[in-house]
Coordinates of C-alpha atoms and ligand atoms in Angstrom, one line a residue:
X820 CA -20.1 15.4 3.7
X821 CA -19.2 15.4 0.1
X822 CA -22.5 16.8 -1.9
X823 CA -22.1 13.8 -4.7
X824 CA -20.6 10.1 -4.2
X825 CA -17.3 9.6 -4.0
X826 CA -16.2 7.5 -6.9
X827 CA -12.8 4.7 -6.6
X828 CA -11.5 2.7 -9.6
X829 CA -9.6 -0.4 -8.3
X830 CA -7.4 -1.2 -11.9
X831 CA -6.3 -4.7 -12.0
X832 CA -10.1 -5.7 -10.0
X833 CA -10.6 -8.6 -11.5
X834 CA -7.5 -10.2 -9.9
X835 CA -7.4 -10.8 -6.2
X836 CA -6.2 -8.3 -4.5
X837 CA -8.6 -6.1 -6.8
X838 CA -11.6 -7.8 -5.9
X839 CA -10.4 -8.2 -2.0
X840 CA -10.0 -4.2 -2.2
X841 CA -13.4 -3.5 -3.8
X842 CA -15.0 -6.1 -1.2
X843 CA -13.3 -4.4 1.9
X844 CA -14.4 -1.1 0.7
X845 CA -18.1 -2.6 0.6
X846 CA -18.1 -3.7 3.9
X847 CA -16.8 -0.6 5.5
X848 CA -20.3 0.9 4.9
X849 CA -19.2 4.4 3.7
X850 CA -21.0 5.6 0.9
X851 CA -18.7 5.2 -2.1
X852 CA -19.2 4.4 -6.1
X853 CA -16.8 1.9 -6.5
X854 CA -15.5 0.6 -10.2
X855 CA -14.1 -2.6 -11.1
X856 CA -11.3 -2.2 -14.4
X857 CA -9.2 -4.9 -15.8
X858 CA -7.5 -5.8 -19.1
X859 CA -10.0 -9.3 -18.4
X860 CA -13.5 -7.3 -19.4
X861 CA -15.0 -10.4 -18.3
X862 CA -13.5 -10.9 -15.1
X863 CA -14.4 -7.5 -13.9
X864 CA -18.1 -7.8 -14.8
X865 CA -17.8 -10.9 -12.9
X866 CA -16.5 -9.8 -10.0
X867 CA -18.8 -6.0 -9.7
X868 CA -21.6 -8.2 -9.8
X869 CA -20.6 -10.4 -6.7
X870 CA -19.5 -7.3 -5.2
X871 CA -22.0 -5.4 -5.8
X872 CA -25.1 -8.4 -4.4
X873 CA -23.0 -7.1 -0.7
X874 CA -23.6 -3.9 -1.4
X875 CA -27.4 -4.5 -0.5
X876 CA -25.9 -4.2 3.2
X877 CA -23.9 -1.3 2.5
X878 CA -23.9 2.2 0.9
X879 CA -21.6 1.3 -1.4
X880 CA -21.5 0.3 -4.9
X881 CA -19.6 -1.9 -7.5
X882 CA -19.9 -1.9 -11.0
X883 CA -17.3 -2.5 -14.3
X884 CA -16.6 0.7 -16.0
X885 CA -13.2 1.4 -18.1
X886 CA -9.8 2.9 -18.1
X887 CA -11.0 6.6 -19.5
X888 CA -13.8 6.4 -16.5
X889 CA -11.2 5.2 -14.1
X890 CA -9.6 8.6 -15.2
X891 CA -12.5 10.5 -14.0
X892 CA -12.5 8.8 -10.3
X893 CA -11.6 10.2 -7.1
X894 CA -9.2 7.8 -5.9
X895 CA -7.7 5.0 -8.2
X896 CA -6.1 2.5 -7.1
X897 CA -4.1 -0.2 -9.0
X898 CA -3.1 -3.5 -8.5
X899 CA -2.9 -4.8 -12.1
X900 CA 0.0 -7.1 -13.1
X901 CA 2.0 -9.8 -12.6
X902 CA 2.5 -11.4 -8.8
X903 CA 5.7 -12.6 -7.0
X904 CA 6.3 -16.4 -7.6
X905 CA 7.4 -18.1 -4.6
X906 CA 10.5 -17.1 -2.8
X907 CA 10.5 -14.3 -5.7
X908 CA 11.8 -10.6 -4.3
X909 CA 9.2 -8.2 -4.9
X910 CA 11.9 -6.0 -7.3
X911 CA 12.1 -8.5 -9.4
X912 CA 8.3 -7.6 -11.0
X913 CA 9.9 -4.7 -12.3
X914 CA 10.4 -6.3 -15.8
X915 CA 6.9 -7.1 -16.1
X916 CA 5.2 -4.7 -14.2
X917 CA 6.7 -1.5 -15.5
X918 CA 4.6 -1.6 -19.1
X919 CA 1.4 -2.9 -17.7
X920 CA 1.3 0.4 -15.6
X921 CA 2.7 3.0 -18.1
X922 CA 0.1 1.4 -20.5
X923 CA -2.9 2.0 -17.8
X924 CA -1.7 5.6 -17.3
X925 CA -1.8 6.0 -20.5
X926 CA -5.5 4.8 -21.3
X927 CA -6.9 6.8 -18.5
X928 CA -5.4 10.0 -19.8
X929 CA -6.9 12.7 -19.1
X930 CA -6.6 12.0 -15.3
X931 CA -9.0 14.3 -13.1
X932 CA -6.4 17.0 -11.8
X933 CA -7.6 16.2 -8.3
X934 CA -7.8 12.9 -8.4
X935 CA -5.3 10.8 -5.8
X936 CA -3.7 7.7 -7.5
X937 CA -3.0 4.7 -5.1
X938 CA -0.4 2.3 -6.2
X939 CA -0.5 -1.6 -4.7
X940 CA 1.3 -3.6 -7.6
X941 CA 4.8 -4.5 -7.0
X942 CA 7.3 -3.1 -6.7
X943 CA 5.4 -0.8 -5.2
X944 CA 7.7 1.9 -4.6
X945 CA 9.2 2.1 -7.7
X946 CA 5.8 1.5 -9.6
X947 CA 4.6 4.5 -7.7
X948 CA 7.6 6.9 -8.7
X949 CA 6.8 6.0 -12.5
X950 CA 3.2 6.5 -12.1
X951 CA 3.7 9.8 -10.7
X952 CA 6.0 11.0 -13.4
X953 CA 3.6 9.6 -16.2
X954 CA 0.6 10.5 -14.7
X955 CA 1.1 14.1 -14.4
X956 CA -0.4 14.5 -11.0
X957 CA 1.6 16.3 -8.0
X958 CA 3.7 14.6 -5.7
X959 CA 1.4 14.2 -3.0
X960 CA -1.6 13.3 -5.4
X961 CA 0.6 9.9 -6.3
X962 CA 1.1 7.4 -3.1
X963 CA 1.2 3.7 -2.6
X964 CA 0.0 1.5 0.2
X965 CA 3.5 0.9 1.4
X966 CA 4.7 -0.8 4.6
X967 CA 1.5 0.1 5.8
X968 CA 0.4 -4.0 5.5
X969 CA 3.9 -4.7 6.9
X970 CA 3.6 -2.1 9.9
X971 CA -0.4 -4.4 10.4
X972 CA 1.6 -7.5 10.5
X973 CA 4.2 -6.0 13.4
X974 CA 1.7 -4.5 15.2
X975 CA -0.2 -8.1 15.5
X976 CA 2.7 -9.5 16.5
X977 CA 3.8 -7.0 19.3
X978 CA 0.2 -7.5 20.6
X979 CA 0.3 -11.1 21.0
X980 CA 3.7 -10.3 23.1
X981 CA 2.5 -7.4 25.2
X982 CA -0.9 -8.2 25.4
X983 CA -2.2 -5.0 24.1
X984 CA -4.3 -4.4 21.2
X985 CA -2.4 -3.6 18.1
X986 CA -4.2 0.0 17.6
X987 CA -2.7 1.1 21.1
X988 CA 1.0 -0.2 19.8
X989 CA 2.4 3.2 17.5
X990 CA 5.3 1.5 15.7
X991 CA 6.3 0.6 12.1
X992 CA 8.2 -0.5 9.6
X993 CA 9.9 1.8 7.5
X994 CA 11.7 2.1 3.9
X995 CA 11.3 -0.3 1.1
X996 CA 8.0 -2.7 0.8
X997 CA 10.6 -5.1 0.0
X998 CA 13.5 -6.9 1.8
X999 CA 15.3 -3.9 2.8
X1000 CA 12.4 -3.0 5.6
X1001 CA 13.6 -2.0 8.9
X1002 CA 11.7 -1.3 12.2
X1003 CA 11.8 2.3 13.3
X1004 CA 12.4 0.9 17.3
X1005 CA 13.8 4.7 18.5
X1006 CA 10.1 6.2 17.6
X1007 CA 7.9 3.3 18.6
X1008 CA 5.9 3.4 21.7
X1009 CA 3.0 2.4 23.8
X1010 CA 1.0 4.5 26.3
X1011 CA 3.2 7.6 25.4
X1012 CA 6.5 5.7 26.6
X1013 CA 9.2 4.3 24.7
X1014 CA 8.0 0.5 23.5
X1015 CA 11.6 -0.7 23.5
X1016 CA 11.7 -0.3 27.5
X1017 CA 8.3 -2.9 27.9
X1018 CA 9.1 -5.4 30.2
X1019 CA 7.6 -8.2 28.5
X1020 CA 9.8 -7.3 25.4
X1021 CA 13.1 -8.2 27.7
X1022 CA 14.5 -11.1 25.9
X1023 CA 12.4 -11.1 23.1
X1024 CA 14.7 -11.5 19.6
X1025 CA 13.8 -8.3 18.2
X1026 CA 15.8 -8.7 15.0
X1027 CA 14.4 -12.4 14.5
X1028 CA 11.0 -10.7 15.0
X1029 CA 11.5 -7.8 12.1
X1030 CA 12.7 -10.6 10.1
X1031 CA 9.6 -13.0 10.5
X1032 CA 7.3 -9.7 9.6
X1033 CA 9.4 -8.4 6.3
X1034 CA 9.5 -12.4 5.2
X1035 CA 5.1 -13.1 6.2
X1036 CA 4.5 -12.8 2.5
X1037 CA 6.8 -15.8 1.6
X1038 CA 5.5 -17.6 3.5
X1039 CA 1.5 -17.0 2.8
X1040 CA 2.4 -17.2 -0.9
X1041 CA 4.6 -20.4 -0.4
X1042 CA 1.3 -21.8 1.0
X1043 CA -1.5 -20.2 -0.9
X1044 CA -0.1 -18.6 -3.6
X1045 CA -1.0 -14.9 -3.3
X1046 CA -1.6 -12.7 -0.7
X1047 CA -4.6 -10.4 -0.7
X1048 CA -6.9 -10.3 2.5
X1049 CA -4.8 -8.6 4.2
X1050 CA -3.7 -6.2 1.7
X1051 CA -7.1 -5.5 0.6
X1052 CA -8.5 -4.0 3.9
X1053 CA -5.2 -1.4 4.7
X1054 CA -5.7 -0.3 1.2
X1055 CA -9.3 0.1 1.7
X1056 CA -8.5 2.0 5.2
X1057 CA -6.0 4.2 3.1
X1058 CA -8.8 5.0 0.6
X1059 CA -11.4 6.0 2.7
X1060 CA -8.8 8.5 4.7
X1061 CA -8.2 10.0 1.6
X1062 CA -12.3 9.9 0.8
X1063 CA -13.1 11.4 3.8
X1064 CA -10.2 13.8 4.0
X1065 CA -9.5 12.0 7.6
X1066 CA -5.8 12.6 8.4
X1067 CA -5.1 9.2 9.8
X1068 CA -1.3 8.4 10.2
X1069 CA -0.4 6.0 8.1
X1070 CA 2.9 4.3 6.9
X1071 CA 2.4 5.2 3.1
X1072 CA 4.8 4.9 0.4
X1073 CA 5.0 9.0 -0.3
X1074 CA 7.5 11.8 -1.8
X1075 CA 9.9 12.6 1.0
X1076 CA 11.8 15.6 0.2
X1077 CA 15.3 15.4 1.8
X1078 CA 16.0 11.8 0.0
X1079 CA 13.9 13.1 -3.2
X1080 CA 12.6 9.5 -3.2
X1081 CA 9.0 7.6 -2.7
X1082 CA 9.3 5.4 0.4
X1083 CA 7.6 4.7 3.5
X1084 CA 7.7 7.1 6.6
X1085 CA 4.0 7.7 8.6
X1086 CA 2.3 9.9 6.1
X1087 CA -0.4 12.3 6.8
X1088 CA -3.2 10.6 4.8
X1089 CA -6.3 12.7 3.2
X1090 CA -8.1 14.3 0.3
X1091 CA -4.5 15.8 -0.8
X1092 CA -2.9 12.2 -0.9
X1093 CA 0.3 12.3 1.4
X1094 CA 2.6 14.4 3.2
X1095 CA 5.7 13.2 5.4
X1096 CA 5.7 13.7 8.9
X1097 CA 9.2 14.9 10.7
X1098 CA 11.2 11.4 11.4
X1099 CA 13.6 11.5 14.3
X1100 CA 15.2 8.2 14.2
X1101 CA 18.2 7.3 15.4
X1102 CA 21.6 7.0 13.4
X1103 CA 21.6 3.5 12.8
X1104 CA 17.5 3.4 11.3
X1105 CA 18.6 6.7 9.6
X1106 CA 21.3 4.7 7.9
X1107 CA 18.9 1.9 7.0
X1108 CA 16.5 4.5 5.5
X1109 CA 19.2 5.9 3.3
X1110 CA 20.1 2.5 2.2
X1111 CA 16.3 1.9 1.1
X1112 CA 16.2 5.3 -0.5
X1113 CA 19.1 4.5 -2.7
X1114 CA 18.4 1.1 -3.6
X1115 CA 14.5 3.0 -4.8
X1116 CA 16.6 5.3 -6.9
X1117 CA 18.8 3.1 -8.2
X1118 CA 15.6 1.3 -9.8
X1119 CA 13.9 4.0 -10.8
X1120 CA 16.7 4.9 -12.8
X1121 CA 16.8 2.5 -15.1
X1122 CA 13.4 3.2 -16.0
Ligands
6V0_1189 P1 -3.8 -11.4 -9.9 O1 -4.8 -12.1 -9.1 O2 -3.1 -12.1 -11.0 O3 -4.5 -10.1 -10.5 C1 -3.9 -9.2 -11.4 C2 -5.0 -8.6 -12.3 O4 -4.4 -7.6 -13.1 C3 -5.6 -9.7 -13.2 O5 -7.0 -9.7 -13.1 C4 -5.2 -9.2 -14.6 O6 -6.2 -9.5 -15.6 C5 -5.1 -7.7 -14.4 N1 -4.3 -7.0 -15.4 C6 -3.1 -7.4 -16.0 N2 -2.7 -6.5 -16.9 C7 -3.6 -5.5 -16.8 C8 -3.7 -4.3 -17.5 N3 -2.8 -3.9 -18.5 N4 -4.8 -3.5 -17.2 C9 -5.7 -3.9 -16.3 N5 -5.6 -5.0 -15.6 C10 -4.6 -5.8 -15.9 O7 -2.7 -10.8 -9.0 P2 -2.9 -10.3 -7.5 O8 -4.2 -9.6 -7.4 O9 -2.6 -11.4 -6.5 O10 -1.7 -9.2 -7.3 C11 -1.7 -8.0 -8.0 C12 -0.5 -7.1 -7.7 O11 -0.6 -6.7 -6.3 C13 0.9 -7.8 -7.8 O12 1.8 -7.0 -8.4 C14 1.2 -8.2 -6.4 O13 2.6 -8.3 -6.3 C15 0.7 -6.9 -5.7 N6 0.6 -7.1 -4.2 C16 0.9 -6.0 -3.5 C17 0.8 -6.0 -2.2 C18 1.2 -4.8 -1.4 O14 1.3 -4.8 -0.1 N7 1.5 -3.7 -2.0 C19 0.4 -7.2 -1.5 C20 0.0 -8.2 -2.2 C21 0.1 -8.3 -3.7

């Protein structure tokens, strides 16, 4: 047990996946000091005050503090910026995205040296490859929350066709948070056997399946406008892994070494940020992977 209060910044906590962040940190009733930042002063003393009337039920705390505090925090996390538009590709924020979050980097300076930077704004990957370099933090130190709400989104699904909770189902989707996604089927499994010999998935349109999961946001924001429920809690889950120096598994967006790229494989999760786990995929998802590694680059340099 850490001797003083953790303390996470959620930049950008006025908006809503922000404030569905902060909230889903409240309600998993861990003791954490939690700090509500955004460009709209307003907005974030707003929403820490709503927060913080359910933190009466919880250890937890909310209050609106400021970029140079954010600095100071354990964990920050950032979803400030623009959002996709309808039927918008998630790359496409680039443009707008890319000097709202060197300008945030830049007001928090000087960053705690241990502190663990979580990126959610998209494009995500590519958002959390700039913050790393102008952040100054290690590799690890710098992660985003990745396919992780993608990998949720399979795993609901493949429950509702099995008929087994999703926490029993290991599988995932792996590469870009974007359009070039891909299921890593040759490593998913179920009860310590192979998930793509299930019974019940005999007939099932597996590729009509990965494409309903890497298209769910579409069609949320086609309805609603935004997506941030969802998002909110696995960012919340990543955070307190990295609180509590868990270890959970999780699909992060992390520095993998042998593509020298941030993308999603299952990441090792704690106070350190990330580390990639060994993937043993099979040629064709190892072809896919490449292909998301390169399109990453590609982005990332031209910024
Ligand atoms: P929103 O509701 O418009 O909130 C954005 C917030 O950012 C607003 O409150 C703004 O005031 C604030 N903001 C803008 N500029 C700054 C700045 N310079 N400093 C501080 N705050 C600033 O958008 P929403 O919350 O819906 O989305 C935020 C980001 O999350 C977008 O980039 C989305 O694309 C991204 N998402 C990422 C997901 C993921 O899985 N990684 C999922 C959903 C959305």
């Amino acid at each position: 047990m850490p001797l003083t209060t953790p303390k996470v910044a959620v930049i950008g906590g006025g908006g809503n996946v922000g404030s569905a962040t902060a909230f889903s940190l409240v309600t998993m009733k861990f003791p954490v000091s939690i700090l509500i930042v955004d460009v709209d002063e307003d907005l974030a003393r707003g929403q820490a005050l709503d927060i913080n009337d359910a933190a009466f039920l919880s250890p937890a705390t909310c209050a609106a503090g400021t970029f140079q505090e954010a600095g100071q925090c354990d964990v920050i996390i950032i979803t400030a910026g623009a959002r996709q538009r309808p039927n918008e590709p998630r790359s496409e924020l680039i443009g707008r995205n890319y000097t709202i979050i060197n300008s945030i980097m830049e007001k928090m300076q000087p960053i705690k040296s241990s502190a663990v930077i979580l990126m959610v704004s998209n494009p995500v990957d590519i958002l959390t490859a700039i913050s790393q370099k102008t952040s100054g933090l290690p590799k690890n130190q710098v992660i985003g929350s990745g396919t992780f709400l993608d990998s949720g989104r399979l795993r609901n699904e493949l429950s509702r066709i099995l008929g087994i909770s999703p926490s029993s189902i290991h599988s995932g989707t792996l590469g870009e948070h974007g359009d070039s996604q891909f299921v890593g089927w040759s490593i998913s499994s179920v009860g310590g056997t192979p998930l793509l010999g299930h019974p019940k998935l005999k007939g099932v349109d597996l590729q009509k399946l990965e494409k309903e999961v890497s298209r769910k946001a579409y069609s949320i924001i086609e309805a609603k406008g935004s997506t941030y429920y969802g998002v909110g809690l696995h960012v919340a889950h990543i955070a307190r892994s990295i609180l509590g120096d868990e270890s959970k598994v999780y699909p992060v967006c992390n520095y993998v070494e042998e593509y020298d790229c941030y993308l999603s494989v299952p990441a090792i999760v704690g106070a350190h940020g990330a580390s990639p786990l060994p993937l043993r995929l099979n040629e064709e998802e190892t072809e896919k992977l490449k292909t998301a590694a390169e399109k990453i680059k590609s982005f990332c340099d031209m910024y």
